Short mmCIF file of C-alpha atoms in Angstrom, two decimals:
data_model
loop_
_atom_site.label_atom_id
_atom_site.label_comp_id
_atom_site.label_asym_id
_atom_site.label_seq_id
_atom_site.Cartn_x
_atom_site.Cartn_y
_atom_site.Cartn_z
CA MET A 1 25.98 -29.67 6.03
CA THR A 2 26.06 -33.39 5.36
CA MET A 3 25.30 -34.01 1.69
CA ILE A 4 23.78 -37.37 0.81
CA ASN A 5 24.11 -39.46 -2.32
CA LYS A 6 20.75 -41.19 -2.07
CA ASN A 7 17.71 -41.36 -4.28
CA ILE A 8 14.11 -40.75 -3.24
CA LYS A 9 13.37 -44.47 -2.86
CA GLU A 10 16.24 -44.87 -0.39
CA VAL A 11 15.17 -41.82 1.62
CA LEU A 12 11.56 -43.07 1.80
CA GLU A 13 12.73 -46.34 3.32
CA THR A 14 14.06 -44.43 6.34
CA ILE A 15 10.49 -43.47 7.38
CA SER A 16 8.81 -46.79 6.55
CA ARG A 17 8.28 -47.63 10.24
CA ARG A 18 7.56 -44.16 11.56
CA LYS A 19 4.25 -44.07 13.47
CA SER A 20 3.90 -40.30 13.85
CA VAL A 21 2.10 -38.06 11.35
CA ILE A 22 4.35 -36.31 8.85
CA PHE A 23 1.72 -34.99 6.41
CA SER A 24 -1.71 -33.57 7.26
CA PHE A 25 -4.25 -32.43 4.65
CA PRO A 26 -7.04 -30.49 6.43
CA ASP A 27 -8.99 -29.84 3.21
CA GLU A 28 -9.16 -33.58 2.54
CA GLN A 29 -9.46 -34.58 6.20
CA LYS A 30 -6.48 -36.91 5.76
CA LYS A 31 -3.32 -37.58 7.71
CA MET A 32 -0.37 -39.82 6.90
CA THR A 33 2.23 -41.30 9.19
CA GLY A 34 5.61 -42.19 7.75
CA GLU A 35 4.56 -45.83 7.65
CA GLU A 36 1.29 -45.01 5.85
CA LEU A 37 3.03 -42.74 3.39
CA PHE A 38 5.57 -45.43 2.52
CA LYS A 39 2.81 -48.00 1.96
CA LYS A 40 0.67 -45.68 -0.19
CA VAL A 41 3.64 -44.64 -2.31
CA LYS A 42 4.33 -48.32 -3.00
CA GLU A 43 0.72 -48.77 -4.14
CA VAL A 44 0.98 -45.78 -6.49
CA GLU A 45 4.24 -47.18 -7.88
CA VAL A 46 2.37 -50.34 -8.88
CA ALA A 47 -0.43 -48.31 -10.47
CA LEU A 48 2.05 -46.25 -12.50
CA VAL A 49 3.80 -49.37 -13.76
CA GLY A 50 0.36 -50.68 -14.73
CA LEU A 51 0.08 -47.74 -17.15
CA ARG A 52 3.18 -49.11 -18.89
CA LEU A 53 5.13 -46.08 -17.79
CA LYS A 54 8.83 -46.72 -17.57
CA LYS A 55 11.95 -45.07 -16.24
CA GLY A 56 12.49 -41.73 -17.96
CA ASP A 57 8.84 -41.21 -18.96
CA HIS A 58 7.07 -37.98 -17.96
CA ILE A 59 3.77 -37.46 -16.11
CA GLY A 60 1.97 -34.13 -15.71
CA LEU A 61 0.56 -32.99 -12.35
CA LEU A 62 -2.17 -30.41 -12.93
CA MET A 63 -3.56 -30.04 -9.44
CA GLU A 64 -3.44 -28.06 -6.22
CA ASN A 65 -1.59 -29.14 -3.07
CA ARG A 66 -3.26 -32.53 -2.67
CA SER A 67 -2.26 -35.85 -1.14
CA GLU A 68 -2.30 -37.38 -4.63
CA TRP A 69 0.33 -34.85 -5.75
CA ILE A 70 2.76 -36.01 -3.06
CA LEU A 71 2.07 -39.71 -3.65
CA LEU A 72 2.57 -39.37 -7.40
CA ALA A 73 5.72 -37.27 -7.02
CA LEU A 74 7.37 -39.71 -4.60
CA ALA A 75 6.24 -42.84 -6.46
CA ALA A 76 7.49 -41.38 -9.73
CA GLY A 77 10.83 -40.59 -8.12
CA ALA A 78 11.14 -44.14 -6.81
CA LEU A 79 10.58 -45.47 -10.35
CA GLY A 80 12.76 -42.94 -12.16
CA ILE A 81 9.73 -41.30 -13.78
CA VAL A 82 9.86 -37.51 -14.25
CA ILE A 83 7.07 -35.32 -12.87
CA VAL A 84 6.03 -32.13 -14.68
CA PRO A 85 4.12 -29.79 -12.30
CA ILE A 86 1.70 -27.43 -14.07
CA ASN A 87 0.17 -24.24 -12.69
CA VAL A 88 -3.56 -24.73 -11.99
CA GLU A 89 -4.25 -21.26 -13.43
CA VAL A 90 -3.05 -22.50 -16.80
CA SER A 91 -4.69 -21.33 -20.03
CA GLU A 92 -5.63 -23.65 -22.90
CA ARG A 93 -2.75 -22.39 -25.00
CA SER A 94 -0.19 -22.77 -22.21
CA LEU A 95 -1.40 -26.25 -21.27
CA SER A 96 -0.97 -27.42 -24.85
CA TYR A 97 2.58 -26.03 -24.81
CA PHE A 98 3.43 -27.67 -21.46
CA VAL A 99 2.11 -31.06 -22.54
CA GLU A 100 4.12 -31.00 -25.77
CA LYS A 101 7.31 -29.49 -24.34
CA GLY A 102 7.06 -31.70 -21.26
CA LYS A 103 6.63 -34.88 -23.33
CA ILE A 104 3.81 -35.87 -20.98
CA LYS A 105 2.49 -39.42 -21.35
CA ALA A 106 0.00 -39.40 -18.48
CA LEU A 107 -1.80 -36.38 -17.04
CA PHE A 108 -3.27 -36.20 -13.54
CA CYS A 109 -5.79 -33.40 -13.15
CA SER A 110 -7.81 -31.92 -10.27
CA ALA A 111 -11.58 -32.32 -10.59
CA GLU A 112 -12.52 -29.81 -7.90
CA TYR A 113 -10.48 -26.75 -8.86
CA LYS A 114 -12.81 -23.83 -9.68
CA GLU A 115 -15.80 -26.14 -10.09
CA GLY A 116 -14.16 -28.38 -12.65
CA THR A 117 -12.49 -25.69 -14.76
CA LEU A 118 -9.35 -27.77 -15.31
CA VAL A 119 -11.31 -30.83 -16.42
CA LYS A 120 -13.19 -28.69 -18.96
CA ILE A 121 -9.93 -27.29 -20.37
CA VAL A 122 -8.43 -30.78 -20.63
CA GLU A 123 -11.58 -32.12 -22.31
CA LYS A 124 -11.62 -29.30 -24.85
CA LEU A 125 -7.97 -29.76 -25.75
CA PHE A 126 -8.29 -33.54 -25.89
CA TYR A 127 -10.98 -33.33 -28.55
CA GLU A 128 -9.65 -30.33 -30.49
CA ASN A 129 -5.85 -30.48 -30.26
CA GLN A 130 -4.13 -33.28 -32.15
CA LYS A 131 -0.91 -33.02 -30.14
CA PHE A 132 -2.82 -33.18 -26.86
CA SER A 133 -4.61 -36.38 -27.85
CA LYS A 134 -1.25 -38.18 -27.92
CA ILE A 135 -1.38 -38.38 -24.12
CA GLU A 136 -1.81 -42.06 -23.31
CA SER A 137 -3.64 -41.70 -20.00
CA ILE A 138 -5.66 -39.01 -18.20
CA PHE A 139 -6.75 -39.35 -14.58
CA ILE A 140 -8.86 -37.11 -12.40
CA ALA A 141 -7.76 -36.68 -8.78
CA GLU A 142 -11.09 -37.70 -7.28
CA THR A 143 -11.90 -41.08 -5.76
CA ASN A 144 -15.21 -41.50 -7.60
CA GLY A 145 -17.03 -39.93 -10.54
CA TYR A 146 -17.32 -40.41 -14.28
CA TYR A 147 -15.43 -38.32 -16.84
CA ASN A 148 -15.50 -38.32 -20.63
CA ILE A 149 -11.76 -38.10 -21.12
CA GLY A 150 -10.28 -40.04 -18.23
CA LYS A 151 -10.71 -42.26 -15.22
CA ASN A 152 -10.94 -41.30 -11.58
CA TRP A 153 -8.30 -41.92 -8.93
CA GLY A 154 -10.07 -44.97 -7.57
CA GLN A 155 -10.01 -46.64 -10.99
CA PHE A 156 -6.34 -45.74 -11.43
CA MET A 157 -5.48 -47.48 -8.16
CA ARG A 158 -7.79 -50.52 -8.47
CA GLU A 159 -7.18 -51.53 -12.05
CA ASN A 160 -3.46 -52.03 -11.60
CA GLU A 161 -3.19 -53.26 -8.01
CA ASP A 162 -2.01 -56.79 -8.92
CA ILE A 163 0.83 -55.77 -11.23
CA LEU A 164 4.23 -57.34 -10.51
CA PHE A 165 7.39 -55.60 -11.68
CA SER A 166 11.14 -55.62 -11.24
CA GLU A 167 12.59 -52.50 -9.69
CA LEU A 168 15.34 -50.81 -11.69
CA PRO A 169 18.30 -49.05 -10.08
CA ILE A 170 17.82 -45.27 -9.93
CA ASP A 171 20.81 -42.94 -10.07
CA SER A 172 20.29 -39.94 -7.80
CA ASN A 173 21.59 -37.69 -10.58
CA GLU A 174 18.67 -38.60 -12.83
CA THR A 175 15.94 -35.99 -13.35
CA TRP A 176 13.04 -36.07 -10.89
CA ILE A 177 11.20 -32.85 -11.75
CA MET A 178 10.86 -30.83 -14.93
CA HIS A 179 9.84 -27.37 -13.77
CA PHE A 180 8.89 -24.56 -16.10
CA THR A 181 10.20 -21.06 -15.46
CA SER A 182 7.68 -18.29 -14.94
CA GLY A 183 9.21 -15.41 -16.87
CA THR A 184 7.12 -12.49 -18.13
CA THR A 185 8.85 -11.85 -21.47
CA ALA A 186 9.14 -15.22 -23.24
CA LEU A 187 7.81 -18.75 -23.34
CA PRO A 188 8.56 -20.69 -20.14
CA LYS A 189 11.79 -22.69 -20.28
CA ALA A 190 11.96 -26.30 -19.09
CA VAL A 191 14.39 -26.89 -16.22
CA PRO A 192 15.46 -30.41 -15.15
CA ILE A 193 16.02 -30.95 -11.41
CA SER A 194 17.71 -34.15 -10.24
CA GLN A 195 16.85 -36.18 -7.16
CA PHE A 196 20.32 -35.41 -5.80
CA SER A 197 19.81 -31.65 -6.20
CA ALA A 198 16.32 -31.61 -4.71
CA LEU A 199 17.21 -33.75 -1.70
CA ASN A 200 20.39 -31.86 -0.82
CA VAL A 201 18.83 -28.41 -1.19
CA ALA A 202 16.06 -29.62 1.14
CA ILE A 203 18.71 -30.82 3.60
CA SER A 204 20.41 -27.41 3.50
CA TYR A 205 17.05 -25.75 4.16
CA GLY A 206 16.32 -28.06 7.09
CA GLU A 207 19.75 -27.67 8.64
CA ILE A 208 19.69 -23.87 8.35
CA LEU A 209 16.33 -23.84 10.17
CA ARG A 210 17.41 -26.69 12.49
CA LEU A 211 14.27 -28.67 11.74
CA ASN A 212 13.48 -31.62 13.96
CA ASP A 213 10.57 -33.95 14.71
CA ASN A 214 9.02 -31.35 17.03
CA ASP A 215 8.57 -28.84 14.22
CA ILE A 216 5.24 -28.24 12.47
CA ILE A 217 5.45 -26.51 9.09
CA LEU A 218 2.47 -24.72 7.54
CA GLN A 219 2.69 -25.27 3.77
CA VAL A 220 0.87 -22.57 1.79
CA LEU A 221 3.06 -22.25 -1.32
CA PRO A 222 1.83 -24.19 -4.37
CA TYR A 223 3.57 -27.39 -5.42
CA PHE A 224 3.63 -26.26 -9.05
CA HIS A 225 6.34 -23.77 -8.03
CA CYS A 226 9.86 -25.03 -7.46
CA ILE A 227 10.07 -23.80 -3.88
CA GLY A 228 6.81 -25.58 -3.04
CA SER A 229 7.63 -28.92 -4.65
CA ILE A 230 11.08 -29.20 -3.07
CA LEU A 231 10.93 -27.33 0.24
CA GLY A 232 7.24 -28.10 0.76
CA VAL A 233 7.55 -31.89 0.47
CA LEU A 234 11.03 -33.27 1.14
CA PRO A 235 11.93 -31.77 4.57
CA SER A 236 9.24 -33.80 6.36
CA ILE A 237 10.71 -36.99 4.93
CA LEU A 238 14.29 -36.00 5.71
CA PHE A 239 13.77 -34.43 9.16
CA GLU A 240 10.56 -36.23 10.20
CA ASN A 241 8.75 -33.03 11.14
CA LYS A 242 5.02 -32.62 10.54
CA THR A 243 3.72 -30.52 7.64
CA ILE A 244 0.20 -29.07 7.46
CA ILE A 245 -0.64 -28.79 3.76
CA LEU A 246 -3.32 -26.37 2.60
CA LYS A 247 -4.81 -27.06 -0.83
CA LYS A 248 -4.42 -23.40 -1.76
CA PHE A 249 -3.54 -20.21 0.05
CA GLU A 250 -6.50 -18.49 1.68
CA PRO A 251 -5.42 -15.90 4.29
CA THR A 252 -8.12 -16.61 6.88
CA LYS A 253 -7.66 -20.37 6.64
CA ALA A 254 -3.87 -20.02 6.81
CA VAL A 255 -4.17 -17.99 10.02
CA GLU A 256 -6.64 -20.52 11.43
CA TYR A 257 -4.29 -23.46 10.96
CA LEU A 258 -1.19 -21.52 11.93
CA ILE A 259 -2.74 -20.96 15.36
CA LYS A 260 -4.76 -24.17 15.68
CA GLU A 261 -1.85 -26.48 14.82
CA MET A 262 0.72 -24.34 16.68
CA CYS A 263 2.96 -24.24 13.62
CA THR A 264 6.62 -23.45 14.18
CA VAL A 265 7.70 -22.65 10.60
CA ILE A 266 6.04 -20.98 7.62
CA LEU A 267 7.59 -20.13 4.26
CA GLY A 268 6.05 -17.58 1.91
CA VAL A 269 6.44 -14.26 0.13
CA PRO A 270 5.69 -10.77 1.53
CA THR A 271 2.20 -10.55 0.00
CA ILE A 272 1.19 -13.80 1.72
CA PHE A 273 2.23 -12.56 5.14
CA LEU A 274 0.70 -9.12 4.63
CA SER A 275 -2.65 -10.67 3.79
CA MET A 276 -2.44 -12.94 6.86
CA ILE A 277 -1.69 -10.18 9.38
CA ASN A 278 -4.61 -8.15 8.01
CA CYS A 279 -7.10 -10.97 8.64
CA PRO A 280 -9.71 -10.44 11.39
CA ASN A 281 -8.71 -13.74 13.03
CA TYR A 282 -5.01 -12.88 13.24
CA ASN A 283 -3.66 -12.34 16.76
CA SER A 284 0.09 -11.95 17.14
CA GLU A 285 -0.05 -13.05 20.78
CA LYS A 286 -1.23 -16.47 19.62
CA THR A 287 1.87 -17.01 17.47
CA ASN A 288 4.34 -17.47 20.32
CA PHE A 289 5.17 -20.98 19.03
CA LEU A 290 6.11 -19.72 15.52
CA ARG A 291 9.90 -19.58 15.50
CA ILE A 292 10.63 -19.06 11.77
CA VAL A 293 8.97 -16.86 9.13
CA GLY A 294 10.87 -17.54 5.91
CA ILE A 295 10.56 -15.08 3.02
CA GLY A 296 11.40 -16.42 -0.43
CA GLY A 297 12.15 -14.55 -3.62
CA VAL A 298 14.69 -11.73 -3.73
CA GLY A 299 14.19 -10.17 -0.33
CA CYS A 300 11.70 -7.90 1.38
CA PRO A 301 11.28 -4.10 1.45
CA SER A 302 12.64 -2.68 4.71
CA LYS A 303 9.36 -1.24 5.93
CA ILE A 304 7.50 -4.49 5.28
CA PHE A 305 10.27 -6.43 7.05
CA ASP A 306 9.88 -4.14 10.08
CA LEU A 307 6.09 -4.53 9.97
CA LEU A 308 6.28 -8.33 9.81
CA SER A 309 8.77 -8.33 12.67
CA ARG A 310 6.27 -6.42 14.81
CA LYS A 311 3.35 -8.62 13.77
CA PHE A 312 5.30 -11.86 14.32
CA PRO A 313 7.01 -10.75 17.54
CA TYR A 314 8.17 -14.23 18.59
CA SER A 315 9.59 -15.25 15.20
CA LYS A 316 12.89 -15.01 13.40
CA ILE A 317 12.23 -13.32 10.04
CA MET A 318 14.64 -14.57 7.36
CA CYS A 319 14.91 -13.76 3.64
CA ALA A 320 16.31 -16.40 1.28
CA TYR A 321 17.08 -16.43 -2.44
CA GLY A 322 16.64 -19.00 -5.15
CA LEU A 323 15.44 -19.68 -8.67
CA THR A 324 13.90 -22.56 -10.56
CA GLU A 325 17.31 -22.89 -12.26
CA THR A 326 18.97 -23.40 -8.86
CA SER A 327 16.54 -26.03 -7.55
CA SER A 328 15.01 -23.36 -5.29
CA MET A 329 17.01 -21.96 -2.32
CA ILE A 330 20.76 -21.33 -2.65
CA LEU A 331 21.24 -18.28 -0.40
CA ALA A 332 20.02 -17.88 3.17
CA PRO A 333 21.04 -16.25 6.46
CA ALA A 334 21.84 -18.20 9.60
CA LEU A 335 19.64 -18.36 12.68
CA GLU A 336 22.39 -16.54 14.58
CA ASP A 337 22.39 -13.56 12.21
CA ASP A 338 21.22 -10.28 13.68
CA TYR A 339 18.17 -8.26 12.70
CA HIS A 340 20.12 -5.93 10.40
CA THR A 341 21.65 -8.82 8.43
CA CYS A 342 18.33 -10.60 7.96
CA LYS A 343 16.61 -7.37 6.96
CA ASN A 344 19.20 -6.18 4.45
CA SER A 345 20.38 -9.35 2.75
CA VAL A 346 19.49 -12.85 1.58
CA GLY A 347 22.39 -14.34 3.49
CA ARG A 348 25.20 -16.55 2.21
CA PRO A 349 25.46 -19.45 -0.26
CA ILE A 350 24.54 -22.92 0.95
CA GLU A 351 27.23 -25.60 0.88
CA GLY A 352 28.19 -26.71 -2.60
CA ILE A 353 27.39 -23.36 -4.22
CA ASP A 354 29.95 -20.92 -5.60
CA LEU A 355 29.01 -17.39 -6.54
CA LYS A 356 30.55 -14.23 -7.83
CA ILE A 357 29.35 -10.78 -8.80
CA ASP A 358 30.19 -9.67 -12.31
CA TYR A 359 31.09 -6.00 -11.89
CA GLN A 360 30.97 -4.15 -15.20
CA SER A 361 30.09 -0.46 -15.38
CA SER A 362 29.53 -0.24 -11.62
CA LYS A 363 32.02 -0.99 -8.86
CA LYS A 364 29.29 -1.41 -6.26
CA SER A 365 27.04 -4.01 -7.87
CA GLY A 366 26.78 -6.41 -10.78
CA GLU A 367 25.09 -9.53 -12.09
CA LEU A 368 24.98 -12.49 -9.71
CA LEU A 369 26.64 -15.58 -11.20
CA VAL A 370 26.38 -19.01 -9.57
CA LYS A 371 27.54 -22.57 -10.10
CA GLY A 372 27.21 -25.78 -8.11
CA TYR A 373 25.60 -29.19 -7.84
CA CYS A 374 22.01 -27.87 -7.91
CA VAL A 375 22.50 -25.21 -10.58
CA LEU A 376 21.13 -25.63 -14.10
CA LYS A 377 23.50 -27.26 -16.60
CA SER A 378 21.19 -27.03 -19.61
CA TYR A 379 17.60 -26.09 -20.40
CA ILE A 380 15.64 -28.94 -21.96
CA ASP A 381 15.65 -28.79 -25.78
CA ASP A 382 16.75 -25.15 -25.79
CA ASP A 383 20.41 -24.77 -26.76
CA ASP A 384 20.02 -21.08 -27.57
CA CYS A 385 18.77 -20.12 -24.08
CA THR A 386 21.38 -22.40 -22.53
CA ARG A 387 24.21 -20.60 -24.37
CA LYS A 388 22.83 -17.22 -23.32
CA SER A 389 22.51 -18.23 -19.65
CA ILE A 390 25.60 -20.39 -19.00
CA ASP A 391 29.04 -19.12 -19.97
CA SER A 392 32.07 -21.11 -21.14
CA LYS A 393 33.33 -21.52 -17.57
CA GLY A 394 30.05 -22.99 -16.34
CA TRP A 395 28.71 -19.92 -14.52
CA PHE A 396 24.95 -19.51 -14.63
CA HIS A 397 23.97 -15.88 -15.18
CA THR A 398 20.97 -15.29 -12.91
CA GLY A 399 19.95 -11.96 -14.43
CA ASP A 400 19.76 -10.51 -10.90
CA VAL A 401 21.80 -7.50 -9.80
CA ALA A 402 23.53 -8.04 -6.46
CA GLN A 403 26.06 -6.51 -4.11
CA TYR A 404 27.92 -7.67 -1.02
CA THR A 405 26.99 -6.17 2.33
CA GLU A 406 29.59 -5.09 4.87
CA ASN A 407 29.52 -8.52 6.55
CA GLY A 408 29.90 -10.54 3.36
CA CYS A 409 26.25 -11.38 2.77
CA VAL A 410 24.47 -10.84 -0.54
CA LYS A 411 21.84 -8.21 -1.23
CA ILE A 412 19.67 -8.45 -4.35
CA LEU A 413 18.95 -5.09 -6.00
CA GLY A 414 16.65 -6.26 -8.78
CA ARG A 415 16.60 -7.81 -12.24
CA MET A 416 19.22 -6.70 -14.80
CA ASN A 417 16.47 -6.06 -17.34
CA ASP A 418 14.59 -3.94 -14.80
CA MET A 419 17.48 -1.62 -13.93
CA ILE A 420 16.71 1.96 -14.95
CA GLU A 421 19.41 3.92 -16.80
CA LYS A 422 18.81 7.62 -16.23
CA ALA A 423 21.39 10.09 -17.52
CA GLY A 424 24.01 7.32 -17.54
CA GLU A 425 23.31 6.23 -13.95
CA LYS A 426 22.06 2.74 -13.09
CA ILE A 427 19.13 2.94 -10.67
CA SER A 428 17.67 -0.03 -8.80
CA PRO A 429 13.85 -0.11 -8.91
CA GLN A 430 13.89 -2.18 -5.74
CA GLU A 431 15.68 0.54 -3.77
CA VAL A 432 13.25 3.20 -5.02
CA GLU A 433 10.34 0.92 -4.06
CA ALA A 434 11.81 0.46 -0.57
CA ALA A 435 11.97 4.25 -0.12
CA LEU A 436 8.35 4.66 -1.24
CA TYR A 437 7.18 1.98 1.18
CA GLU A 438 8.36 4.30 3.95
CA VAL A 439 5.55 6.74 3.12
CA ILE A 440 2.88 4.63 1.38
CA ASP A 441 1.04 2.12 3.55
CA ASN A 442 -1.11 -0.90 2.68
CA ALA A 443 -0.24 -0.92 -1.01
CA ASN A 444 1.88 -2.81 -3.52
CA ILE A 445 4.44 -0.69 -5.36
CA CYS A 446 6.20 -1.33 -8.66
CA VAL A 447 8.86 0.98 -10.09
CA ILE A 448 9.82 0.88 -13.78
CA GLY A 449 11.67 2.98 -16.33
CA VAL A 450 10.08 4.49 -19.42
CA PRO A 451 11.80 6.11 -22.44
CA ASP A 452 12.65 9.79 -21.98
CA SER A 453 14.15 12.13 -24.60
CA LYS A 454 16.21 14.08 -22.06
CA TYR A 455 17.54 11.42 -19.67
CA GLY A 456 17.23 8.21 -21.70
CA GLU A 457 14.83 6.79 -19.14
CA GLU A 458 12.60 8.34 -16.50
CA ILE A 459 11.39 6.72 -13.28
CA ILE A 460 7.72 5.83 -12.83
CA ALA A 461 6.19 4.39 -9.64
CA PHE A 462 2.95 2.42 -9.87
CA VAL A 463 0.85 2.03 -6.73
CA GLU A 464 -1.74 -0.76 -6.52
CA MET A 465 -4.31 0.00 -3.86
CA SER A 466 -7.99 0.21 -3.11
CA GLN A 467 -7.77 3.63 -1.43
CA ALA A 468 -5.91 5.47 -4.20
CA GLU A 469 -7.64 8.81 -3.65
CA LYS A 470 -6.68 8.85 0.03
CA ILE A 471 -2.96 8.38 -0.61
CA ARG A 472 -3.13 10.71 -3.62
CA ARG A 473 -4.47 13.44 -1.36
CA LYS A 474 -1.85 12.69 1.29
CA ILE A 475 1.01 13.02 -1.21
CA ILE A 476 -0.31 16.39 -2.38
CA ASP A 477 -1.02 17.78 1.10
CA GLU A 478 2.17 16.49 2.74
CA TYR A 479 4.50 16.72 -0.24
CA ASP A 480 7.46 18.42 1.48
CA GLU A 481 7.49 16.06 4.45
CA ILE A 482 7.08 12.96 2.26
CA ASN A 483 9.76 14.12 -0.16
CA GLU A 484 12.19 14.72 2.69
CA LYS A 485 11.56 11.27 4.13
CA ILE A 486 12.10 9.55 0.78
CA LEU A 487 15.36 11.47 0.23
CA GLU A 488 16.70 9.93 3.44
CA LYS A 489 16.77 6.63 1.52
CA ILE A 490 17.59 7.56 -2.09
CA MET A 491 19.24 10.41 -4.01
CA LYS A 492 17.26 13.22 -5.63
CA PHE A 493 17.82 12.01 -9.21
CA GLU A 494 16.34 8.65 -8.14
CA LEU A 495 12.98 10.21 -7.25
CA PRO A 496 10.17 8.97 -9.51
CA LYS A 497 8.89 11.62 -11.89
CA PHE A 498 5.39 10.18 -11.80
CA ILE A 499 3.39 8.23 -9.25
CA VAL A 500 0.64 6.31 -11.02
CA PHE A 501 -2.37 4.79 -9.24
CA VAL A 502 -3.92 1.54 -10.47
CA SER A 503 -6.55 -0.71 -8.93
CA GLU A 504 -4.76 -3.92 -9.92
CA PHE A 505 -1.40 -4.89 -11.41
CA PRO A 506 -1.37 -7.12 -14.51
CA ARG A 507 0.23 -10.38 -13.40
CA THR A 508 1.39 -13.71 -14.76
CA GLN A 509 -0.22 -16.97 -13.62
CA SER A 510 2.49 -17.26 -10.97
CA GLY A 511 1.84 -13.76 -9.61
CA LYS A 512 4.73 -11.86 -11.19
CA ILE A 513 3.93 -8.31 -12.28
CA ARG A 514 3.89 -7.83 -16.05
CA LYS A 515 6.03 -4.70 -16.15
CA GLY A 516 5.86 -4.46 -19.92
CA GLU A 517 2.09 -4.07 -19.72
CA LEU A 518 2.43 -1.39 -17.03
CA ARG A 519 4.82 0.48 -19.31
CA LYS A 520 2.34 0.34 -22.21
CA PHE A 521 -0.47 1.38 -19.88
CA PHE A 522 1.48 4.47 -18.85
CA GLU A 523 2.52 5.39 -22.39
CA LYS A 524 -1.12 5.38 -23.52
CA GLY A 525 -1.67 8.23 -21.07
CA LYS A 526 -4.82 6.82 -19.50
CA THR A 527 -3.65 6.99 -15.91
CA ASP A 528 -4.31 8.90 -12.72
CA LYS A 529 -0.85 10.23 -11.98
CA ILE A 530 1.05 12.81 -9.98
CA ILE A 531 4.14 14.56 -11.34
CA PHE A 532 5.89 13.80 -8.08
CA ASN A 533 9.15 15.71 -8.32
CA GLU A 534 7.35 18.84 -9.54
CA LYS A 535 4.33 18.66 -7.22
CA GLN A 536 1.71 18.83 -9.96
CA ILE A 537 -1.45 16.92 -10.78
CA LEU A 538 -2.32 15.67 -14.24
CA ASP A 539 -5.97 15.21 -15.05
#
């Protein structure tokens, strides 16, 4: 990999004369060539300066995947202004926290999302919350329209179009994005990501996939997530490929544009791909141009990996690993890696990343520790969390349990806090889930531990599905066969004691399962469950 020491402004200049389309926004019926993008970014720079925003100031982006998001992000980067992406599913309470913690001076909000829901939340907070009213400027991402608490995009652009300003030098190590973590147990932490980190992680991503100007990426991940803002925007500027950007993920629409635009690359998570292949308009024979299906997160259950490989028969399926604290992707396989490697690992570290596994009670696995140019050095205004996460030698403790595979790749077994300790043995929920996926189809599975007087913790499997009674009946009728198949993957003491059926998992705004709530739900005893390892039914 060739690392670059450039800032966003310098990278943008490399596409200033490019005539081909690099960004397409079907929902807005807009397209931008490199030349058009460069020109529009310059115009937005002028408008931002007209708001008296200066280098180091913060702006909030509360919107879906829109053209304005990209223009603001790139213009801010060129000026040394920090962007603070905010999840569009935000609550009033969370938005107030993000605005204060993010030190936001100007907020850009989507007018269309859920029929103006975001505008209503912003209006309410503006009038009722004293801290929120300190925001100097509020703009609505719509060309026209009148709003009580802010101006529209057209006014933002027109009112400041004649501003003259002197450009200041921007160090590539200065912060470009302040992303908030999406944990389920505490307030989100603020993570600074530099221009240098973002650009070089995007280069690693592009080089691993061998992106070029013939590639067409379908972008379905939201920009308010780290993987979306970095790997969903920068590769097209760095590698001059075309990116089709959907405002939000809708399975049918994603399939439509995947086929219509003959996309060659798509990045997502297992649930995204499962929903796509189950769409009526999905036809695997029409995906012969799709060369890469990239799976983010911590990997993919074996059975789902096999299913996706069958449904995307012309594609290389690859699982990568990253966190907000690592500027998104830091582990990935190579295109040359075989099926087994891609299925059973998240590959190797990208250039510039060191890692080690901290073996403690177990000799097989331990906590994954990382350090490198794109790894968090300090949370913003949170010394306590920084001390807990980064040790005296500079290693960032990811909180993920990992092990090396036989060929030196890394396999993620789950979160440290999620590991189940039964009778002194550490059990990976992810491995139990993978075994259950072998016998339970078309469902999401979540395995947790609950307190148990005999073993310390007992294993509980939750199944989220619409046809609960059907699979419930199958488990009862075919118990011996199912049990035997599961025991091919895990040991007997790793079998879940209970299988619990729920219609829907409680989730965070970013889609993570709230395991603490599942645990409380089970302990209240109001569940439809099977005592699995004793073949009994509880009413």
